[in-house]
mmCIF file of C-alpha atoms in Angstrom:
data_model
loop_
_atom_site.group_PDB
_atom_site.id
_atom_site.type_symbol
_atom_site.label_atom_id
_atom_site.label_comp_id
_atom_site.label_asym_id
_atom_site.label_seq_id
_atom_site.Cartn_x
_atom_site.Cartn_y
_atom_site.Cartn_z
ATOM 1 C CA UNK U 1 78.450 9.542 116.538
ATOM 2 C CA UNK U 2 81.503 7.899 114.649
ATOM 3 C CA UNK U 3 80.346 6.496 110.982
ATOM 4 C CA UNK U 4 82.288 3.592 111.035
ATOM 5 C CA UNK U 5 80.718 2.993 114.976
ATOM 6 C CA UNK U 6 77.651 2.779 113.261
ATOM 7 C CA UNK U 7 78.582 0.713 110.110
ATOM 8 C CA UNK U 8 80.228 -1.886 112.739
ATOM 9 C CA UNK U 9 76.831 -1.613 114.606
ATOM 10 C CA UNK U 10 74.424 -2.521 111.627
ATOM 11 C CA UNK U 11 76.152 -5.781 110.786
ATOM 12 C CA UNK U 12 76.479 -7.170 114.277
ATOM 13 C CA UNK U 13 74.991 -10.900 114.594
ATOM 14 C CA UNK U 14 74.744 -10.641 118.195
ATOM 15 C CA UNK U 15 74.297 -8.588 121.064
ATOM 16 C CA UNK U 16 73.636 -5.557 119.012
ATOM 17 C CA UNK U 17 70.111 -4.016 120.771
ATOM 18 C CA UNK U 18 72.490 -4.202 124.033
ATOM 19 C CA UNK U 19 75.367 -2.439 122.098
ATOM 20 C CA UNK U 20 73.330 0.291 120.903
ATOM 21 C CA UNK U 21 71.380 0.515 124.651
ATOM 22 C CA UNK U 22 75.359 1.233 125.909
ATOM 23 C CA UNK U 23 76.389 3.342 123.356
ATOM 24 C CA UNK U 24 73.512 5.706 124.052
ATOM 25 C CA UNK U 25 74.627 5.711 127.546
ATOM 26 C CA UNK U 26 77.880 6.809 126.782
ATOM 27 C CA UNK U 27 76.989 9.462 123.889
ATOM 28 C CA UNK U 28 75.524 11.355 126.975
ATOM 29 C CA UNK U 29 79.240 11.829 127.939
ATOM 30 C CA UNK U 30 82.162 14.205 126.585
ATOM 31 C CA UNK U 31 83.938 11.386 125.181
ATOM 32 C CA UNK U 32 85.275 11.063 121.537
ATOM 33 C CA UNK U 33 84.219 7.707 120.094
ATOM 34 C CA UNK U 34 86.251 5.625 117.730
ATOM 35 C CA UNK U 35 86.304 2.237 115.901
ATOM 36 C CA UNK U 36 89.688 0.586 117.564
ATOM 37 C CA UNK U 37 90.322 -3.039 117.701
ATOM 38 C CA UNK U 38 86.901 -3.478 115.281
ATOM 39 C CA UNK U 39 84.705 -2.384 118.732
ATOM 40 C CA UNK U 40 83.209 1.040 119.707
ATOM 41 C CA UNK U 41 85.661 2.521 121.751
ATOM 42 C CA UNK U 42 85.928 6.105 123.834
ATOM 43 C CA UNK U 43 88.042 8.236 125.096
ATOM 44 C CA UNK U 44 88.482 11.146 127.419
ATOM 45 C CA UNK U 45 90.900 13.757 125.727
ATOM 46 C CA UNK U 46 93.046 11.585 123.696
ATOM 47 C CA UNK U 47 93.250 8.623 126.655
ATOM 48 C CA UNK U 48 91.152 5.072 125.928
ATOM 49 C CA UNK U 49 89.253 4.597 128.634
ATOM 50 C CA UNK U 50 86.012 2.442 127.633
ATOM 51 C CA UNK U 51 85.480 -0.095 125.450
ATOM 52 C CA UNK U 52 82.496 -1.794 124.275
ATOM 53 C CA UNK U 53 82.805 -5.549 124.279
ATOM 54 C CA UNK U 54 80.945 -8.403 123.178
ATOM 55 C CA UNK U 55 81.351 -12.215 124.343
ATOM 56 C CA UNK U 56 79.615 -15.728 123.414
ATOM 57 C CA UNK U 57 78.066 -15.282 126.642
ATOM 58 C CA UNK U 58 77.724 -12.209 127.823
ATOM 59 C CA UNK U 59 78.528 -8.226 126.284
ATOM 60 C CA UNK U 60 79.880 -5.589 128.231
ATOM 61 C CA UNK U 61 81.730 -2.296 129.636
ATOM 62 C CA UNK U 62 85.663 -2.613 130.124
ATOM 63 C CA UNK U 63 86.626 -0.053 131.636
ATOM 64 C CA UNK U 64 90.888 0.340 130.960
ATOM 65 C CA UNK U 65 91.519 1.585 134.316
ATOM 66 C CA UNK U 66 88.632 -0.041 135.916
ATOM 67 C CA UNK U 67 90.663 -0.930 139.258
ATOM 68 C CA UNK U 68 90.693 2.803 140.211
ATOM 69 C CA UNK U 69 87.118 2.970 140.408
ATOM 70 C CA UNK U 70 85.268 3.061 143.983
ATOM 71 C CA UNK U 71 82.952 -0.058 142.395
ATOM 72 C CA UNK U 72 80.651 -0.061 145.605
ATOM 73 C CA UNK U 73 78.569 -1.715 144.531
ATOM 74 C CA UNK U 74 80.938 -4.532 143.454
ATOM 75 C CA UNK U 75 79.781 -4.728 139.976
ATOM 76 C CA UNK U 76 82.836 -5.487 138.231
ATOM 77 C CA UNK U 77 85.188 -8.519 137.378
ATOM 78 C CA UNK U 78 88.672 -9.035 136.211
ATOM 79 C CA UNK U 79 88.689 -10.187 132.585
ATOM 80 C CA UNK U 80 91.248 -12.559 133.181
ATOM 81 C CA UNK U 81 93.772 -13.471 136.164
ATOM 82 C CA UNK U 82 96.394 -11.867 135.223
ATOM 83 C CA UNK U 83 94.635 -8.473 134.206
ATOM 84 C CA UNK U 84 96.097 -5.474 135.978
ATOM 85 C CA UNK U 85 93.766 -2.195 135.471
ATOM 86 C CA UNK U 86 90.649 -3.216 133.286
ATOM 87 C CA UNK U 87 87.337 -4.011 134.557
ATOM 88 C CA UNK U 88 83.699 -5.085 133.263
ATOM 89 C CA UNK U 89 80.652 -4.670 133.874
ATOM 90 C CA UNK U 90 79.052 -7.535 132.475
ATOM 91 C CA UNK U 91 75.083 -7.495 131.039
ATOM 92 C CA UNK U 92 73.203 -10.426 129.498
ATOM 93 C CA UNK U 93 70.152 -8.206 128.413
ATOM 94 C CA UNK U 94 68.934 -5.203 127.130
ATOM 95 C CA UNK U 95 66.862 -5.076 130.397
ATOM 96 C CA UNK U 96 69.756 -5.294 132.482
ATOM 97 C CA UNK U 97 71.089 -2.526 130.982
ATOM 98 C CA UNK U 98 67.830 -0.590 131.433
ATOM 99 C CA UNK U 99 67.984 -1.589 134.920
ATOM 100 C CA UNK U 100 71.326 -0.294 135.877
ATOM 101 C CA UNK U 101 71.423 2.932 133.458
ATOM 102 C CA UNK U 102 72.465 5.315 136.741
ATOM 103 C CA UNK U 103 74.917 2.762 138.393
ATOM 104 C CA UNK U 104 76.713 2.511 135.002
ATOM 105 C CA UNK U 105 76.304 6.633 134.160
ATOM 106 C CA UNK U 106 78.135 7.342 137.386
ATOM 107 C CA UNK U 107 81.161 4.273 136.919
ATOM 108 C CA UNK U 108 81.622 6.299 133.836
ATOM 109 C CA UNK U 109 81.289 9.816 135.349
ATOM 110 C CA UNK U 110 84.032 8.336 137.879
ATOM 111 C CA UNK U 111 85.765 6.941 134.734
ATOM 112 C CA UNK U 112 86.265 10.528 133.387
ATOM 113 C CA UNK U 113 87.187 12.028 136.564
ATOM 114 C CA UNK U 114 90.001 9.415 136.649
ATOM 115 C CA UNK U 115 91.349 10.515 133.766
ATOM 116 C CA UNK U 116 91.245 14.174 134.504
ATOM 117 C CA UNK U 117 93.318 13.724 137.581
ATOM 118 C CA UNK U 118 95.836 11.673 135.627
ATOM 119 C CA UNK U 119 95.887 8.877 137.839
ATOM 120 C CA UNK U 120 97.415 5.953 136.577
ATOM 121 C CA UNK U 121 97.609 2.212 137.207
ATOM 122 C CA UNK U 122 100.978 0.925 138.611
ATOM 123 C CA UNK U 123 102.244 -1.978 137.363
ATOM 124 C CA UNK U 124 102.609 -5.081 139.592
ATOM 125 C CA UNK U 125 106.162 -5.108 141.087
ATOM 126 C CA UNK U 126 105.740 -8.999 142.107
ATOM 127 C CA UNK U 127 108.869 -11.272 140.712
ATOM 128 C CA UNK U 128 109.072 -13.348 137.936
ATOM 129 C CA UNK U 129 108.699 -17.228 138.282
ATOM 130 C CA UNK U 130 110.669 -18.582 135.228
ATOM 131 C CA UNK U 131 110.193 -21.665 134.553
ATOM 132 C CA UNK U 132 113.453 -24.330 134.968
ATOM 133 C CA UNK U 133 113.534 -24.742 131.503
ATOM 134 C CA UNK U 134 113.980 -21.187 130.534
ATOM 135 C CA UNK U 135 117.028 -20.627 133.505
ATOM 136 C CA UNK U 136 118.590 -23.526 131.767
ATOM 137 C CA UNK U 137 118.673 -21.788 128.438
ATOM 138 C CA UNK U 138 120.134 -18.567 130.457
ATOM 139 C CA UNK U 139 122.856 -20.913 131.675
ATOM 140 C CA UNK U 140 123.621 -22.067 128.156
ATOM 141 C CA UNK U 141 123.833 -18.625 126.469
ATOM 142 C CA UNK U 142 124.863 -15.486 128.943
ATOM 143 C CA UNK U 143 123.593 -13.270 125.545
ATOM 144 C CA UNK U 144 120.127 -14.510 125.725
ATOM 145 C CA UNK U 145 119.701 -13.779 129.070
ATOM 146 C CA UNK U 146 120.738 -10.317 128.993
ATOM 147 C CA UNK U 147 118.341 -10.041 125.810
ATOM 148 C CA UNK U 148 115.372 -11.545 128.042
ATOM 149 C CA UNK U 149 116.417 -9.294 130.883
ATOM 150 C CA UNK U 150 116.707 -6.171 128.254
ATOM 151 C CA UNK U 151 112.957 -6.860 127.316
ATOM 152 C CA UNK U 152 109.957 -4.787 129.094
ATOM 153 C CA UNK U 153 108.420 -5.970 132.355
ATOM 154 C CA UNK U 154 105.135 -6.461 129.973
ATOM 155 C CA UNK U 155 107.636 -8.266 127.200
ATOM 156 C CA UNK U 156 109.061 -10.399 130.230
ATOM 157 C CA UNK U 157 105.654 -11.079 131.468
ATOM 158 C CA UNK U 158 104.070 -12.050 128.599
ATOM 159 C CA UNK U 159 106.804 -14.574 127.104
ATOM 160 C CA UNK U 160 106.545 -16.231 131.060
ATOM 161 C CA UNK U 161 102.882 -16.701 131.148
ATOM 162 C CA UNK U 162 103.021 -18.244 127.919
ATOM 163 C CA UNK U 163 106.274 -20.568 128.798
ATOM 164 C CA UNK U 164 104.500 -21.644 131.937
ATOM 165 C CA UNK U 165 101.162 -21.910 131.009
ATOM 166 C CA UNK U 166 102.814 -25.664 128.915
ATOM 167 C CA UNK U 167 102.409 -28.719 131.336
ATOM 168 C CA UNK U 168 104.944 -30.602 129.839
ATOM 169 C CA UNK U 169 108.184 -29.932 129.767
ATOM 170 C CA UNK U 170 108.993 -30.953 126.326
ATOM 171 C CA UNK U 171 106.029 -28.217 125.267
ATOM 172 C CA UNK U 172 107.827 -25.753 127.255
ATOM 173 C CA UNK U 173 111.348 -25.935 125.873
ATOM 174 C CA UNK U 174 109.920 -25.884 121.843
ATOM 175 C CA UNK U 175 107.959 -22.630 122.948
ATOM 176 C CA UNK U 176 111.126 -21.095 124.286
ATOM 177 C CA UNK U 177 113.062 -22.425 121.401
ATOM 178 C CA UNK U 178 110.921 -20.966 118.974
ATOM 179 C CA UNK U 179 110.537 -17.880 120.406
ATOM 180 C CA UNK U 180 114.566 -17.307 121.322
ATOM 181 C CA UNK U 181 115.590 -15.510 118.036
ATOM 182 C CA UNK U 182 112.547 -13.116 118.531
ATOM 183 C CA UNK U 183 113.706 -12.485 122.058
ATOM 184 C CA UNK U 184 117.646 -11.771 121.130
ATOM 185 C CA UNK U 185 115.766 -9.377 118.751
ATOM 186 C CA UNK U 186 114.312 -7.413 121.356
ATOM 187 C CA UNK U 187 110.706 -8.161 120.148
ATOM 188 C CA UNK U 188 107.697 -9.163 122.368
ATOM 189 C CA UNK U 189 105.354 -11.887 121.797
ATOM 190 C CA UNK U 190 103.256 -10.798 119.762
ATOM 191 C CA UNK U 191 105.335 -7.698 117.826
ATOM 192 C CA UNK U 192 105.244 -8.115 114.144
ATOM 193 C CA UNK U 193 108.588 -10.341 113.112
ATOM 194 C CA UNK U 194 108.651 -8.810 109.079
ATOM 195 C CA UNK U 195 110.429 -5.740 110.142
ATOM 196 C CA UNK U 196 107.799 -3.487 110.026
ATOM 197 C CA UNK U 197 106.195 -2.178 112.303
ATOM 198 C CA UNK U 198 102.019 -3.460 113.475
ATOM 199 C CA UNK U 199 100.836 0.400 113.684
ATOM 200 C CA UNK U 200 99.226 1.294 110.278
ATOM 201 C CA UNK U 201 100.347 2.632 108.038
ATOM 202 C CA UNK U 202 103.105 -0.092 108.169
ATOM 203 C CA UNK U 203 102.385 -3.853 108.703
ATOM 204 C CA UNK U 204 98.873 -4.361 108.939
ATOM 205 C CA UNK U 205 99.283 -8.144 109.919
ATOM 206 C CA UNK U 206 99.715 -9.557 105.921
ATOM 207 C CA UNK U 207 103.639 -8.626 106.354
ATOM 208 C CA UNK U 208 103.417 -6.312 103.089
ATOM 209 C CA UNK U 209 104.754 -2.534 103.188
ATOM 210 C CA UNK U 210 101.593 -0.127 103.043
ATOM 211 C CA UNK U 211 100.857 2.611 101.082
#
């Protein structure tokens, strides 16, 4: 058992007895448990591949490559629409939990096998909608759209759901206005702008050089 698992454990508000009924489920496992993105997470030789989650309304296994698994039971959901690989299993009780122990013992089992195999989740292929006022900016500068065009699929993806998700068209050109000299930069959505980089030991988020 990780310390800092536990420490994170003892001061949750809510959800906790369901927490602790997962994480015992999963300490029956050869996985290496961590503190990562302040929830108990595990992994399988060096590779994330549950997470413990917990909601307003519900709490939860995601599983990262969760759309591999056989689900037969059809058990898990998408977390959002446009979520490629993770999954959940969602529980709104410790008795739920109880309930299901073997179901969710073998989606992990599965989980690890996964892993072992070294199957991975391909990324969708499916073309990019731009929105009008984003080609317009491409017609204006022939630099910014080879910058856009230079970013990652994940980088291209990300700055087009968030263009797109604006209803008005005023909304939309500000967000691609504001976001343009981050884009010439080569920088995704939500990279760190200071210079340094978001994995400690560098930026932690306050923009200040660590030690």
């Amino acid at each position: 058992m990780n310390i800092k698992v536990g420490s994170h454990l003892s001061k949750l508000k809510t959800w906790k007895v369901e927490t602790e009924a997962l994480r015992a489920i999963l300490h029956e496992f050869p996985l290496t448990e961590e503190l990562k993105w302040g929830k108990p997470c595990y992994a399988f030789e060096n590779s994330n591949i549950i997470i413990i989650q917990g909601f307003k309304e519900y709490c939860g296994l995601l599983f990262f490559k969760g759309a591999l698994l056989k689900d037969a039971k059809g058990l898990l959901v998408k977390p959002g629409e446009n979520t490629q690989g993770g999954r959940l299993l969602k529980y709104t009780s410790v008795q739920e939990i109880n309930k299901l122990t073997t179901t969710i013992q073998s989606y992990i089992k599965e989980a690890i096998e996964i892993e072992k195999q070294g199957l991975k989740i391909e990324p969708a292929n499916s073309e990019l909608v731009l929105p009008d006022e984003l080609l317009a900016q491409f017609k204006k500068s022939v630099s910014f759209k080879k910058a856009f065009n230079a970013l990652t699929p994940g980088r291209q993806r990300a700055y087009n759901m968030f263009f797109s998700a604006a209803k008005q068209a005023a909304t939309r050109e500000t967000r691609i206005e504001k976001y343009k000299d981050q884009i010439m930069s080569g920088k995704g959505i939500n990279d760190c702008t200071c210079g340094l980089s978001q994995k400690m030991p560098y930026c932690d988020g306050s923009h200040r050089q660590l030690k």
